[in-house]
PDB file of C-alpha atoms in Angstrom:
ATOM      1  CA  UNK A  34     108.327 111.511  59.863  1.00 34.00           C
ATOM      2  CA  UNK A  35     106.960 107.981  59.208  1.00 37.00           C
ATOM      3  CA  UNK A  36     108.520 105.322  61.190  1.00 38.00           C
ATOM      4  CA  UNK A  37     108.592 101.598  59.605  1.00 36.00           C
ATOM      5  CA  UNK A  38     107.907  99.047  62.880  1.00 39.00           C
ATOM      6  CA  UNK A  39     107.797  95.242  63.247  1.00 43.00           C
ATOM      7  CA  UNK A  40     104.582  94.615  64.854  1.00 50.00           C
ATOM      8  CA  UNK A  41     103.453  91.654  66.691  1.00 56.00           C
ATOM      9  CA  UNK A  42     101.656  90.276  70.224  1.00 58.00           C
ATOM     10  CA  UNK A  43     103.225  88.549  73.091  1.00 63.00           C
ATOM     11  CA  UNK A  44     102.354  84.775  72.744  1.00 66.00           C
ATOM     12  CA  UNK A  45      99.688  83.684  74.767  1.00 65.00           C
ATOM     13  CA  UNK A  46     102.635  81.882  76.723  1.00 63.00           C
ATOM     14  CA  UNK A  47     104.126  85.286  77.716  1.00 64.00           C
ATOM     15  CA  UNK A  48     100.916  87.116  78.286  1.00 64.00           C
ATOM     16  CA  UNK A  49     100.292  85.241  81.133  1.00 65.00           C
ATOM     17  CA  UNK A  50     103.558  84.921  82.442  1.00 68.00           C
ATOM     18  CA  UNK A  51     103.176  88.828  82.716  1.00 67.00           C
ATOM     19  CA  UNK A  52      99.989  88.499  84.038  1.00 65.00           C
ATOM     20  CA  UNK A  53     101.810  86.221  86.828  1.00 68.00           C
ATOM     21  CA  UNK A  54     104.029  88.490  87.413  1.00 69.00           C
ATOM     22  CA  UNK A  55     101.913  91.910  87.651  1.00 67.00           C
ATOM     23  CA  UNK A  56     100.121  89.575  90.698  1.00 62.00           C
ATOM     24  CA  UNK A  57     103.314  89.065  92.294  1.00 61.00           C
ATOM     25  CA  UNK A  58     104.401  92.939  92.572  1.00 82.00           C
ATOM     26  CA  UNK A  59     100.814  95.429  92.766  1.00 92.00           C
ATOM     27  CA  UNK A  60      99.587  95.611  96.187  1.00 95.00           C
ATOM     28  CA  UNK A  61      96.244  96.267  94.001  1.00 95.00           C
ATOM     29  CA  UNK A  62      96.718  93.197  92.115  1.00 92.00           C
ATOM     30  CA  UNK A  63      97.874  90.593  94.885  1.00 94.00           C
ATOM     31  CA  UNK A  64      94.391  91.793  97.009  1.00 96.00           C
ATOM     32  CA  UNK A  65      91.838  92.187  94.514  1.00 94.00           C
ATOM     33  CA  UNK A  66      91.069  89.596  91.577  1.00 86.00           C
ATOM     34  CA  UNK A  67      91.243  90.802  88.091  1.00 85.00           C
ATOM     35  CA  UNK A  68      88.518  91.408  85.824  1.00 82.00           C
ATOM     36  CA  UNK A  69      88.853  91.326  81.895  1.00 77.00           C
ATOM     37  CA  UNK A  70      87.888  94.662  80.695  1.00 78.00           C
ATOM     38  CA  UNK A  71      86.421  95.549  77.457  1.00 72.00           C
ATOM     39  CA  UNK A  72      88.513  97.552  75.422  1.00 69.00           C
ATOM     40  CA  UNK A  73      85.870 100.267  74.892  1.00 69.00           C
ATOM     41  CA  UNK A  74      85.257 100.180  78.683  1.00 67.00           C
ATOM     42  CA  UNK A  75      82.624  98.366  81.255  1.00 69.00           C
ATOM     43  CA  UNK A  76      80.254  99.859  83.639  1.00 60.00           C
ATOM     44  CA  UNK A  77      79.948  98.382  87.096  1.00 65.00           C
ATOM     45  CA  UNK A  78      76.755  98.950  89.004  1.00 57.00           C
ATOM     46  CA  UNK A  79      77.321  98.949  92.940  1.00 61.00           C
ATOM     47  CA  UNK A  80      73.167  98.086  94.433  1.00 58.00           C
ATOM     48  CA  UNK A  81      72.833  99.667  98.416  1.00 62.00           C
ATOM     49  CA  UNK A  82      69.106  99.086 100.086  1.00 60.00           C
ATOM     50  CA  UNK A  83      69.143 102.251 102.393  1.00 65.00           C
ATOM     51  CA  UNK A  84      67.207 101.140 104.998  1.00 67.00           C
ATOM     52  CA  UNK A  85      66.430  98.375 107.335  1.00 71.00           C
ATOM     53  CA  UNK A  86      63.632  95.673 106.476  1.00 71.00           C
ATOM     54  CA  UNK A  87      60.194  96.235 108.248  1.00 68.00           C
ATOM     55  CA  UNK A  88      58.183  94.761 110.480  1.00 71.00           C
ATOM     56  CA  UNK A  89      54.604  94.819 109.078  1.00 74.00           C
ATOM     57  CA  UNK A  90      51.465  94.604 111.845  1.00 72.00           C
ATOM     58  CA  UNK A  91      48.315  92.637 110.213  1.00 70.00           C
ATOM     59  CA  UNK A  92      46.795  94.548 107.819  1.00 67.00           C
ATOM     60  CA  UNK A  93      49.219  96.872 109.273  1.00 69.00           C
ATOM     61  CA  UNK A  94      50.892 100.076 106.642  1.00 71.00           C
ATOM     62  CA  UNK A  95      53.785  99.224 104.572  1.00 64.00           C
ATOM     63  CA  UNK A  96      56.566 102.106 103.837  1.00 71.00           C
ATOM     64  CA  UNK A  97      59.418 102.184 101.452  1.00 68.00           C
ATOM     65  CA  UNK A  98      62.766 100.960 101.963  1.00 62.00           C
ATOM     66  CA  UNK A  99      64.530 102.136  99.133  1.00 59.00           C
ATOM     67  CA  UNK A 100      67.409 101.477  97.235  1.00 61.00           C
ATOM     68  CA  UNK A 101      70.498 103.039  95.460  1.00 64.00           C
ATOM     69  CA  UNK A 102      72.274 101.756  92.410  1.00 60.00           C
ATOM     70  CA  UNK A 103      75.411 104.024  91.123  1.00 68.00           C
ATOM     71  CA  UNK A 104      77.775 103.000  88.002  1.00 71.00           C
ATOM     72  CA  UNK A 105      80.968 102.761  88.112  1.00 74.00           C
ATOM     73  CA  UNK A 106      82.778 103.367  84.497  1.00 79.00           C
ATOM     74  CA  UNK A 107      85.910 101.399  83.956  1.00 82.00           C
ATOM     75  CA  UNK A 108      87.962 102.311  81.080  1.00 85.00           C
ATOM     76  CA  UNK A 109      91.156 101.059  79.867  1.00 90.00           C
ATOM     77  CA  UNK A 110      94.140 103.494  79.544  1.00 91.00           C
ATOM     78  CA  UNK A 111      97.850 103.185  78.207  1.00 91.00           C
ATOM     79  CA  UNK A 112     100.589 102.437  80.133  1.00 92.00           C
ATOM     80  CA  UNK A 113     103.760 102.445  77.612  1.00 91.00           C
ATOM     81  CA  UNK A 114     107.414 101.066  78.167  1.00 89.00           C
ATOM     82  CA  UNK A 115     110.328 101.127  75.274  1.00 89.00           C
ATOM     83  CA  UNK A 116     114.151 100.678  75.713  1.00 86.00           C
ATOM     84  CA  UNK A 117     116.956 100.849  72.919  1.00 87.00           C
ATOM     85  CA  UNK A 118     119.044  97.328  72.101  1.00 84.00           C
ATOM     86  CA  UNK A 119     121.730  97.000  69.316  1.00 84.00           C
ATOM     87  CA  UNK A 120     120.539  96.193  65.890  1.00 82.00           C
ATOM     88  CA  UNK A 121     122.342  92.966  66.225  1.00 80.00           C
ATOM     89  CA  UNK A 122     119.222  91.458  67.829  1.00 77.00           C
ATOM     90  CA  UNK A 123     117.299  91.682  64.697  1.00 78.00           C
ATOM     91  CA  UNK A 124     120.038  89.163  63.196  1.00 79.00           C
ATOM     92  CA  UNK A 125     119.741  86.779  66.012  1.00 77.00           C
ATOM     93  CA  UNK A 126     118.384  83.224  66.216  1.00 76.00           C
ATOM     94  CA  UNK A 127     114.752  82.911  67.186  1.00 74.00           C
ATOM     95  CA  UNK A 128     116.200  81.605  70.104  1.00 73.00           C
ATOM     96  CA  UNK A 129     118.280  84.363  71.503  1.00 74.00           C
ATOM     97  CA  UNK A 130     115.504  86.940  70.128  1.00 76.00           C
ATOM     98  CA  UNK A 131     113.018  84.923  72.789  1.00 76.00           C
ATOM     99  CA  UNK A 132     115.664  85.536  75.271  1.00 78.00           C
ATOM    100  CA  UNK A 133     116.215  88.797  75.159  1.00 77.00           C
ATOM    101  CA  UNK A 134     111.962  89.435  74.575  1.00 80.00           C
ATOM    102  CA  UNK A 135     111.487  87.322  78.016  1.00 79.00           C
ATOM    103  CA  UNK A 136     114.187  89.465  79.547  1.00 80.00           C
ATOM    104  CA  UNK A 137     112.476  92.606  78.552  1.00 83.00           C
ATOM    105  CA  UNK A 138     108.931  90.683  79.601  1.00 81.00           C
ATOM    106  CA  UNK A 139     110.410  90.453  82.911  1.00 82.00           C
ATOM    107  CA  UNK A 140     111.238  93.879  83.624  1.00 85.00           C
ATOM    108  CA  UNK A 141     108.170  95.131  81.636  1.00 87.00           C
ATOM    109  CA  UNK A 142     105.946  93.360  84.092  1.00 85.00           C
ATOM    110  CA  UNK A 143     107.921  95.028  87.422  1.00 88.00           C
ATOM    111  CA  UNK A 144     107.244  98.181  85.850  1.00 90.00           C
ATOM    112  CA  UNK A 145     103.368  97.309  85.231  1.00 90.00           C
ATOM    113  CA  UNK A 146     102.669  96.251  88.429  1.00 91.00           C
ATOM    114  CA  UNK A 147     104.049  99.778  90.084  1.00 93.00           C
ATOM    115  CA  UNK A 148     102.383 101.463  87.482  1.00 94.00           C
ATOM    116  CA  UNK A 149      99.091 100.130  88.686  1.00 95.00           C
ATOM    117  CA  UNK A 150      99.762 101.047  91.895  1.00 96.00           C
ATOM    118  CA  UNK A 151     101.390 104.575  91.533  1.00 97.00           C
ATOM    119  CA  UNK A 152      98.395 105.047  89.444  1.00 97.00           C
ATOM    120  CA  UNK A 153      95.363 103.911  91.226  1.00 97.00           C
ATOM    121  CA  UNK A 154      96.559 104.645  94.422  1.00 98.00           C
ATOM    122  CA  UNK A 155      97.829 108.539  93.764  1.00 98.00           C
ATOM    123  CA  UNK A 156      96.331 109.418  89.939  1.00 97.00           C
ATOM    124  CA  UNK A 157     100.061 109.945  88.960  1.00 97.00           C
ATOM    125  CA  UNK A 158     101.734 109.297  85.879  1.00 96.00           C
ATOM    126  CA  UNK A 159     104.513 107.315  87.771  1.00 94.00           C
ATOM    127  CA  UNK A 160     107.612 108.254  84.923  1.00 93.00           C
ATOM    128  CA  UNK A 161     107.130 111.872  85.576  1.00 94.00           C
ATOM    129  CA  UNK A 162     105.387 111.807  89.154  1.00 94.00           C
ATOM    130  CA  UNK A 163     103.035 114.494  88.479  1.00 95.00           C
ATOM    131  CA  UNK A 164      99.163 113.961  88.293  1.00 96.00           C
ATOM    132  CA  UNK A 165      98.015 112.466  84.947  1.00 96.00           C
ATOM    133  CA  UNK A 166      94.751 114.319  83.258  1.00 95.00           C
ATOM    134  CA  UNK A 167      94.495 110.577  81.790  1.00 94.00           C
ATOM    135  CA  UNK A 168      93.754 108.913  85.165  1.00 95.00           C
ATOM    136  CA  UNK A 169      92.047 111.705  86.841  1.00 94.00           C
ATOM    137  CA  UNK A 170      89.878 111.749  90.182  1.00 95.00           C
ATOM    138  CA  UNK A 171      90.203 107.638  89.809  1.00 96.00           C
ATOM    139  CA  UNK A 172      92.057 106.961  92.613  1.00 97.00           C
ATOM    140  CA  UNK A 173      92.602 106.453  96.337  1.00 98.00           C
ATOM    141  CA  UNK A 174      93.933 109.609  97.242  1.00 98.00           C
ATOM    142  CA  UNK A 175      91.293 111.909  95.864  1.00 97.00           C
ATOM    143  CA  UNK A 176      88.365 109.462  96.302  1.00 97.00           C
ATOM    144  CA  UNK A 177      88.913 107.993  99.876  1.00 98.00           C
ATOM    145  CA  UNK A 178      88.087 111.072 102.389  1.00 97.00           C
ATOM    146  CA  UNK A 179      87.872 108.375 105.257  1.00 97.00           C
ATOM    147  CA  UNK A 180      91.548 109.089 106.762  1.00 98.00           C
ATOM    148  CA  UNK A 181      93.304 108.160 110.142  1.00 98.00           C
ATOM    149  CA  UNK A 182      96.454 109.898 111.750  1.00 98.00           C
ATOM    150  CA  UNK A 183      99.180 107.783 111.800  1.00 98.00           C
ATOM    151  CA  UNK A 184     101.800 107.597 114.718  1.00 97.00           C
ATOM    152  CA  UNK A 185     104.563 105.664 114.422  1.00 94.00           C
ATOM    153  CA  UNK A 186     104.348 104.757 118.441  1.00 94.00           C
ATOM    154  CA  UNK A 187     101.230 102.587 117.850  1.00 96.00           C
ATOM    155  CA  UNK A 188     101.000 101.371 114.564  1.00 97.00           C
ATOM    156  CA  UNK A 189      98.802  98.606 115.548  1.00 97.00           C
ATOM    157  CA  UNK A 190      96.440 101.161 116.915  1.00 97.00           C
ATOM    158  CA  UNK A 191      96.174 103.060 113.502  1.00 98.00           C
ATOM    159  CA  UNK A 192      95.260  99.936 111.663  1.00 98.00           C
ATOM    160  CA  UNK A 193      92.909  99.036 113.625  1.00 97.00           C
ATOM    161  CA  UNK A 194      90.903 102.043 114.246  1.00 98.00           C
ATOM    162  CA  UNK A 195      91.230 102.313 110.035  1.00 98.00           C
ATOM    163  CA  UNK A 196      89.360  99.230 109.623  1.00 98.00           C
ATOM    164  CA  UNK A 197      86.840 100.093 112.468  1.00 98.00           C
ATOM    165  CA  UNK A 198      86.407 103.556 110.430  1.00 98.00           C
ATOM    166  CA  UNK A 199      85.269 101.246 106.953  1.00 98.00           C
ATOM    167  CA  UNK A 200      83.199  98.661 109.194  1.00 97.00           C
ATOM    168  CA  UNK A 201      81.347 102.056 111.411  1.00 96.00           C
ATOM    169  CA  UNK A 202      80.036 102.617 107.319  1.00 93.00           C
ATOM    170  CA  UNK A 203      78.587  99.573 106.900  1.00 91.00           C
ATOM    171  CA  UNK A 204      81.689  98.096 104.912  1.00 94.00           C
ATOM    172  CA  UNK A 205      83.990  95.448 105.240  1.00 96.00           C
ATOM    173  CA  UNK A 206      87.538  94.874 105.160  1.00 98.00           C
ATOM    174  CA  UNK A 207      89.408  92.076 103.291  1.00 97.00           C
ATOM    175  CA  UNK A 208      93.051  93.525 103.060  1.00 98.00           C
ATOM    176  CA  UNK A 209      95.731  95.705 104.061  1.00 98.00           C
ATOM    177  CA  UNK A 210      98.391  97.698 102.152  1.00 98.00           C
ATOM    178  CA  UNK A 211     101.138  99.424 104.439  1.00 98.00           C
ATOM    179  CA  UNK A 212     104.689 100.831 103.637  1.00 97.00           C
ATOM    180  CA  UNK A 213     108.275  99.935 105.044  1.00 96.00           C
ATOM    181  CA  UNK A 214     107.722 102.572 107.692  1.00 96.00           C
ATOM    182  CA  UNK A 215     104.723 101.137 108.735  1.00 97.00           C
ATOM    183  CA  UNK A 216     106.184  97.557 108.716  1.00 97.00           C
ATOM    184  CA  UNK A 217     109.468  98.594 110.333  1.00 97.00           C
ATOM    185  CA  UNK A 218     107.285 100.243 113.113  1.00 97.00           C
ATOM    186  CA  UNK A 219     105.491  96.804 113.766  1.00 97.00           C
ATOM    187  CA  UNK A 220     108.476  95.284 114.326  1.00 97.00           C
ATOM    188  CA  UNK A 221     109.765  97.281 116.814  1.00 96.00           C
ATOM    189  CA  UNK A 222     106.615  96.592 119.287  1.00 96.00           C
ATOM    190  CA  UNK A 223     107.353  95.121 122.105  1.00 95.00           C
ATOM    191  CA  UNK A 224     105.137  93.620 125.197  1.00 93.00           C
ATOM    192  CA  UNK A 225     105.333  94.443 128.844  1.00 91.00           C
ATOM    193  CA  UNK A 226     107.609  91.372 129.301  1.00 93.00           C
ATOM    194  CA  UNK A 227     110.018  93.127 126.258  1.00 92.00           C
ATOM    195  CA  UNK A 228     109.336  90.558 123.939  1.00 95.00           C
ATOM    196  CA  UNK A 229     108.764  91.271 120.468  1.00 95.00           C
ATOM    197  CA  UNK A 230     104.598  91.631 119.783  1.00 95.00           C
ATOM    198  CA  UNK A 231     104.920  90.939 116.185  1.00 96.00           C
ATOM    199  CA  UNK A 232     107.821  89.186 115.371  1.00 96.00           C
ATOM    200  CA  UNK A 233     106.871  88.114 111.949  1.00 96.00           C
ATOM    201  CA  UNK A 234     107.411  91.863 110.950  1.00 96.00           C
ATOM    202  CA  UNK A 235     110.999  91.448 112.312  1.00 95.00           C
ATOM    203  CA  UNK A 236     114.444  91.624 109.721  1.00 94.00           C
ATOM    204  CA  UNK A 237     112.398  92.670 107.171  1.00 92.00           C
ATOM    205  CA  UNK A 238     110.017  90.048 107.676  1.00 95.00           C
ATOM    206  CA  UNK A 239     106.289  90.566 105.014  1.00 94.00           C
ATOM    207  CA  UNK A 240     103.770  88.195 106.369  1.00 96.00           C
ATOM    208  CA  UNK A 241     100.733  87.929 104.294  1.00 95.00           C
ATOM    209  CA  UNK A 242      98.443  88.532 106.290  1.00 96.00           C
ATOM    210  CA  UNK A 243      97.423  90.469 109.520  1.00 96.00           C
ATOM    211  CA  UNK A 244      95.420  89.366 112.391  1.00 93.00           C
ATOM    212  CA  UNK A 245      92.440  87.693 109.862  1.00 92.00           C
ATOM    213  CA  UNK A 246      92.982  90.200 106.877  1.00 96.00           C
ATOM    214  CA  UNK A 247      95.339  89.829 103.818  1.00 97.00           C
ATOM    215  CA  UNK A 248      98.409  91.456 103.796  1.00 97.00           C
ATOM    216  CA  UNK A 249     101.049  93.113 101.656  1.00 97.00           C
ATOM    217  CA  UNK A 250     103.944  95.677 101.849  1.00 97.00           C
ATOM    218  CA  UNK A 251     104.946  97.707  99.143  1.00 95.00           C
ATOM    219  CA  UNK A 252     106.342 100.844  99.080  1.00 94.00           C
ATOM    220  CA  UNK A 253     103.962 102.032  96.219  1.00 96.00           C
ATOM    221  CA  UNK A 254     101.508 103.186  98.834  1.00 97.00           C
ATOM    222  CA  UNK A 255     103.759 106.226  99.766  1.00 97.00           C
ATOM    223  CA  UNK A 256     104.945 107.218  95.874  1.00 95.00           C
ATOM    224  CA  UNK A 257     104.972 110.437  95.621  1.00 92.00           C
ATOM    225  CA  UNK A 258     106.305 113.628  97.416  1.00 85.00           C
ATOM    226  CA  UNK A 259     103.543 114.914  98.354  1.00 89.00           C
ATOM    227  CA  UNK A 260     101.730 111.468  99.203  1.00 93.00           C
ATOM    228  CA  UNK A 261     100.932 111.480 102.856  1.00 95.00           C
ATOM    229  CA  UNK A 262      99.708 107.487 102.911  1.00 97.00           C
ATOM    230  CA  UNK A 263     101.225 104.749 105.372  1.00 98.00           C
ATOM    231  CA  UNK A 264      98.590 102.045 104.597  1.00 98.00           C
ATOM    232  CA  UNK A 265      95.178 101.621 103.295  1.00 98.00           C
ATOM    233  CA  UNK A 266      92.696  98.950 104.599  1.00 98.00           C
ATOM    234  CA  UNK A 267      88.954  98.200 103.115  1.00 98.00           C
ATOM    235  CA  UNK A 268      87.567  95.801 100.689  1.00 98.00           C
ATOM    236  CA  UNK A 269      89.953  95.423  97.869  1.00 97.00           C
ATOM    237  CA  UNK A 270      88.341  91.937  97.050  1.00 96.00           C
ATOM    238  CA  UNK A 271      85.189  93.541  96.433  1.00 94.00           C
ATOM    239  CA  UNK A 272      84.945  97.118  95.782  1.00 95.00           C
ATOM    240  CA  UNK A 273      88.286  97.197  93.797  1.00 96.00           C
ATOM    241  CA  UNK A 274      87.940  96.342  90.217  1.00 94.00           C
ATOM    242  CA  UNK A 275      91.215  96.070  87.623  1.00 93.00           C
ATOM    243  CA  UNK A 276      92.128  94.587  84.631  1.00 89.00           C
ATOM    244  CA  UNK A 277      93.450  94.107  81.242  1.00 85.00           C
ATOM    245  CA  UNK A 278      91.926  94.720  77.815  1.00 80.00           C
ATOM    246  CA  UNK A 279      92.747  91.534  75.507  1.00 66.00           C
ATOM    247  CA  UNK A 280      96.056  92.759  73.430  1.00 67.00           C
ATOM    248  CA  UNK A 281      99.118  93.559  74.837  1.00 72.00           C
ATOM    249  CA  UNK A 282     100.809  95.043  71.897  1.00 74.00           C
ATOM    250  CA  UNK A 283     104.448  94.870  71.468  1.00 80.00           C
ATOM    251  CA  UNK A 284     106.349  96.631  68.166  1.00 85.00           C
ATOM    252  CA  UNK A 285     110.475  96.179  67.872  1.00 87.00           C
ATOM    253  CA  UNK A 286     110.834  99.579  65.634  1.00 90.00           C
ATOM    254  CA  UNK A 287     114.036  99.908  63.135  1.00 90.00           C
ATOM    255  CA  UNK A 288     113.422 103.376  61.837  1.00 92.00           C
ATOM    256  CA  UNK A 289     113.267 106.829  63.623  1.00 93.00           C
ATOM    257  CA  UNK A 290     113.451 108.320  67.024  1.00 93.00           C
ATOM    258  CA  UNK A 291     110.533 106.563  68.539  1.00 92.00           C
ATOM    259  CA  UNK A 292     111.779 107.805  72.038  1.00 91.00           C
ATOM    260  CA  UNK A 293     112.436 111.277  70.622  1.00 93.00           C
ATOM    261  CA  UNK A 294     115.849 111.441  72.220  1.00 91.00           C
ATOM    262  CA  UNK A 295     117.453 113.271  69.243  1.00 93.00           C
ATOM    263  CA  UNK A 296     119.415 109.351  68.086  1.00 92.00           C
ATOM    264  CA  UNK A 297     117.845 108.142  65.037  1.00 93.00           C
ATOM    265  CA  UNK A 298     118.183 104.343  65.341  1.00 92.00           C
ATOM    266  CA  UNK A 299     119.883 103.517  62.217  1.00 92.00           C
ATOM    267  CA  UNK A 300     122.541 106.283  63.165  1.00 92.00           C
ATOM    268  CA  UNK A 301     123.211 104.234  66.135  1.00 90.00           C
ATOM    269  CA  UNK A 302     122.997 100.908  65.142  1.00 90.00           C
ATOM    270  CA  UNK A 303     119.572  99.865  67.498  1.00 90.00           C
ATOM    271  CA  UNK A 304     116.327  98.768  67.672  1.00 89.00           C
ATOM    272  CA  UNK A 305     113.476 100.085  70.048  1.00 90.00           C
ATOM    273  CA  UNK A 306     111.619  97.576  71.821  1.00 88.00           C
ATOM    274  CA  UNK A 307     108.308  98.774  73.009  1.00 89.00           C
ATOM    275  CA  UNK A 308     105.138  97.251  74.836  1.00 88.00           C
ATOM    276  CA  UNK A 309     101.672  98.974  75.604  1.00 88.00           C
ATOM    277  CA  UNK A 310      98.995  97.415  77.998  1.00 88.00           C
ATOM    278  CA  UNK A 311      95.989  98.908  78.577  1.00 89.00           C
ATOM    279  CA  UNK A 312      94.497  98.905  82.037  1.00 91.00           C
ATOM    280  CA  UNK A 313      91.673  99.717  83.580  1.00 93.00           C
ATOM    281  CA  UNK A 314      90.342 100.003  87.730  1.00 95.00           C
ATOM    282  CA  UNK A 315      87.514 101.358  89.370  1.00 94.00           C
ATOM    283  CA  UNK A 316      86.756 101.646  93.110  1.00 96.00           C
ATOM    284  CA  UNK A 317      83.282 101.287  93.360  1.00 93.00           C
ATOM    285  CA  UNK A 318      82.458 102.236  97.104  1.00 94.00           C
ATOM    286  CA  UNK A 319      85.206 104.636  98.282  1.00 95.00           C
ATOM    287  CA  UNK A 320      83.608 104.344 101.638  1.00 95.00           C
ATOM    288  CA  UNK A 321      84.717 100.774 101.746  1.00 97.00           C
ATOM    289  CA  UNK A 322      88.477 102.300 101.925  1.00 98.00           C
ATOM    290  CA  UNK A 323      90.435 104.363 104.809  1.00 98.00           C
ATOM    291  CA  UNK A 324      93.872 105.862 104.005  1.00 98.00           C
ATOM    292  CA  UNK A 325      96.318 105.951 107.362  1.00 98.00           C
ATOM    293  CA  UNK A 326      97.886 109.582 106.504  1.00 98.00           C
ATOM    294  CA  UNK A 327     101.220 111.659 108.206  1.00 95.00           C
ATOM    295  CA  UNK A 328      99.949 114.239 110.217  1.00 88.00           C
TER     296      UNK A 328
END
């Protein structure tokens, strides 16, 4: 059945007011910058030198060092949202239609930023929950091997022997994603003396960073029921690469079922809202990453 749509773009003014947003609610996105990505894709290269440098005698034998380049391919894929409003909004002032767009903006942009996560972090598609064909082996869960047992007795302890698991590979670490387990845990340390060790953590406090790495809390890392991950530490800044292609479409439709709920939309008197992005991440040295797992 052909469906007649209203097609247009979010202003530039609105683009990056999602943008903003996004930043503000993916664990991925507040620890990692983002990268424009060519709608047809981008390859990153990640260069390693195998070896140490030499110390050469006079007129003394030279040997190889060697040196490793692997690509990375990042390529953009869908993430869709769409929500019924009455008909009357297509008879409303500019005005009030900007209103009710930045309203759906708003929400649009909470929904992103999880998506990213759910996504990157697990490989699933995060309305249904199950793995998505679509995202694949590109994520966290099936590309990071390098996992610590977490106990909830010595939180602290986990971390840290995490980030000395990335740095015993020759990586670095730059942030830190943990749940609201994981932070509640923290906060419920206490010294010899029976003071708190990291009060910061305490009433459901989210410091930004920990001891000298970046910080954030978000219950993303744990989506899932079969997800076993507390935290993840390594080198979002640098081996973590997201970002949007140029266009983020957005269609109000008048005609059809474009939800395929059974309701045509004339029947019912509405309009369908809908907005695409298209996203795409790559983590380019998985041994750069450690996942802190349930037993």
């Amino acid at each position: 059945m052909a469906v007649l749509s209203k097609g247009n773009l979010f202003d530039p003014v609105l683009t990056k007011d999602l943008i903003n947003k996004v930043k503000g609610k993916s664990s991925l996105a507040v620890l990692s910058a983002q990268t424009p990505i060519p709608f047809n894709g981008s390859k990153e290269f990640t260069f390693s030198m195998d070896n140490e440098v030499d110390i050469v005698a006079e007129n003394g034998k030279k040997s190889e060092g060697g040196a490793s380049m692997d690509p990375v391919i990042i390529v953009p894929i869908k993430f869709e949202y769409g929500a019924r409003v009455s008909n009357e909004f297509m008879f409303a002032s500019e005005e009030e239609q900007l209103d009710i767009l930045k309203e759906f903006n708003e929400g649009f942009a909470k929904k992103v930023a999880r998506g990213l996560d759910i996504a990157a972090f697990h490989g699933l598609n995060p309305r249904t929950g199950e793995k998505s064909a679509v995202v694949g082996e590109n994520n966290f869960d099936s590309k990071v091997t390098q996992t610590v047992t977490y106990a909830n007795d010595n939180p602290d302890d986990c971390l840290d022997t995490a980030i000395a698991t990335v740095e015993d590979a020759d990586c670095e670490v730059t942030g830190i994603v943990i749940n609201s387990a994981v932070r509640s845990d923290l906060s419920k340390m206490k010294s010899t003396t029976g003071d708190p060790l990291y009060p910061e953590f305490r009433f459901g406090g989210k410091p930004s960073t920990l001891g000298s790495q970046a910080l954030d809390t978000n219950n993303t890392v744990s989506f899932g029921s079969e997800t076993k991950d507390q935290a993840i530490v390594g080198d979002f800044a640098n081996m973590f690469k997201w970002g949007y292609s140029k266009e983020i479409p957005l269609k109000i439709i008048e005609f059809g079922d474009p939800d395929n709920s059974g309701r045509d939309l004339q029947g019912y008197n509405q309009v369908y809202i809908r907005a695409e992005v298209f996203m795409g991440w790559g983590i380019l040295d998985a041994n750069s990453f450690t996942r802190v797992v349930k037993a």
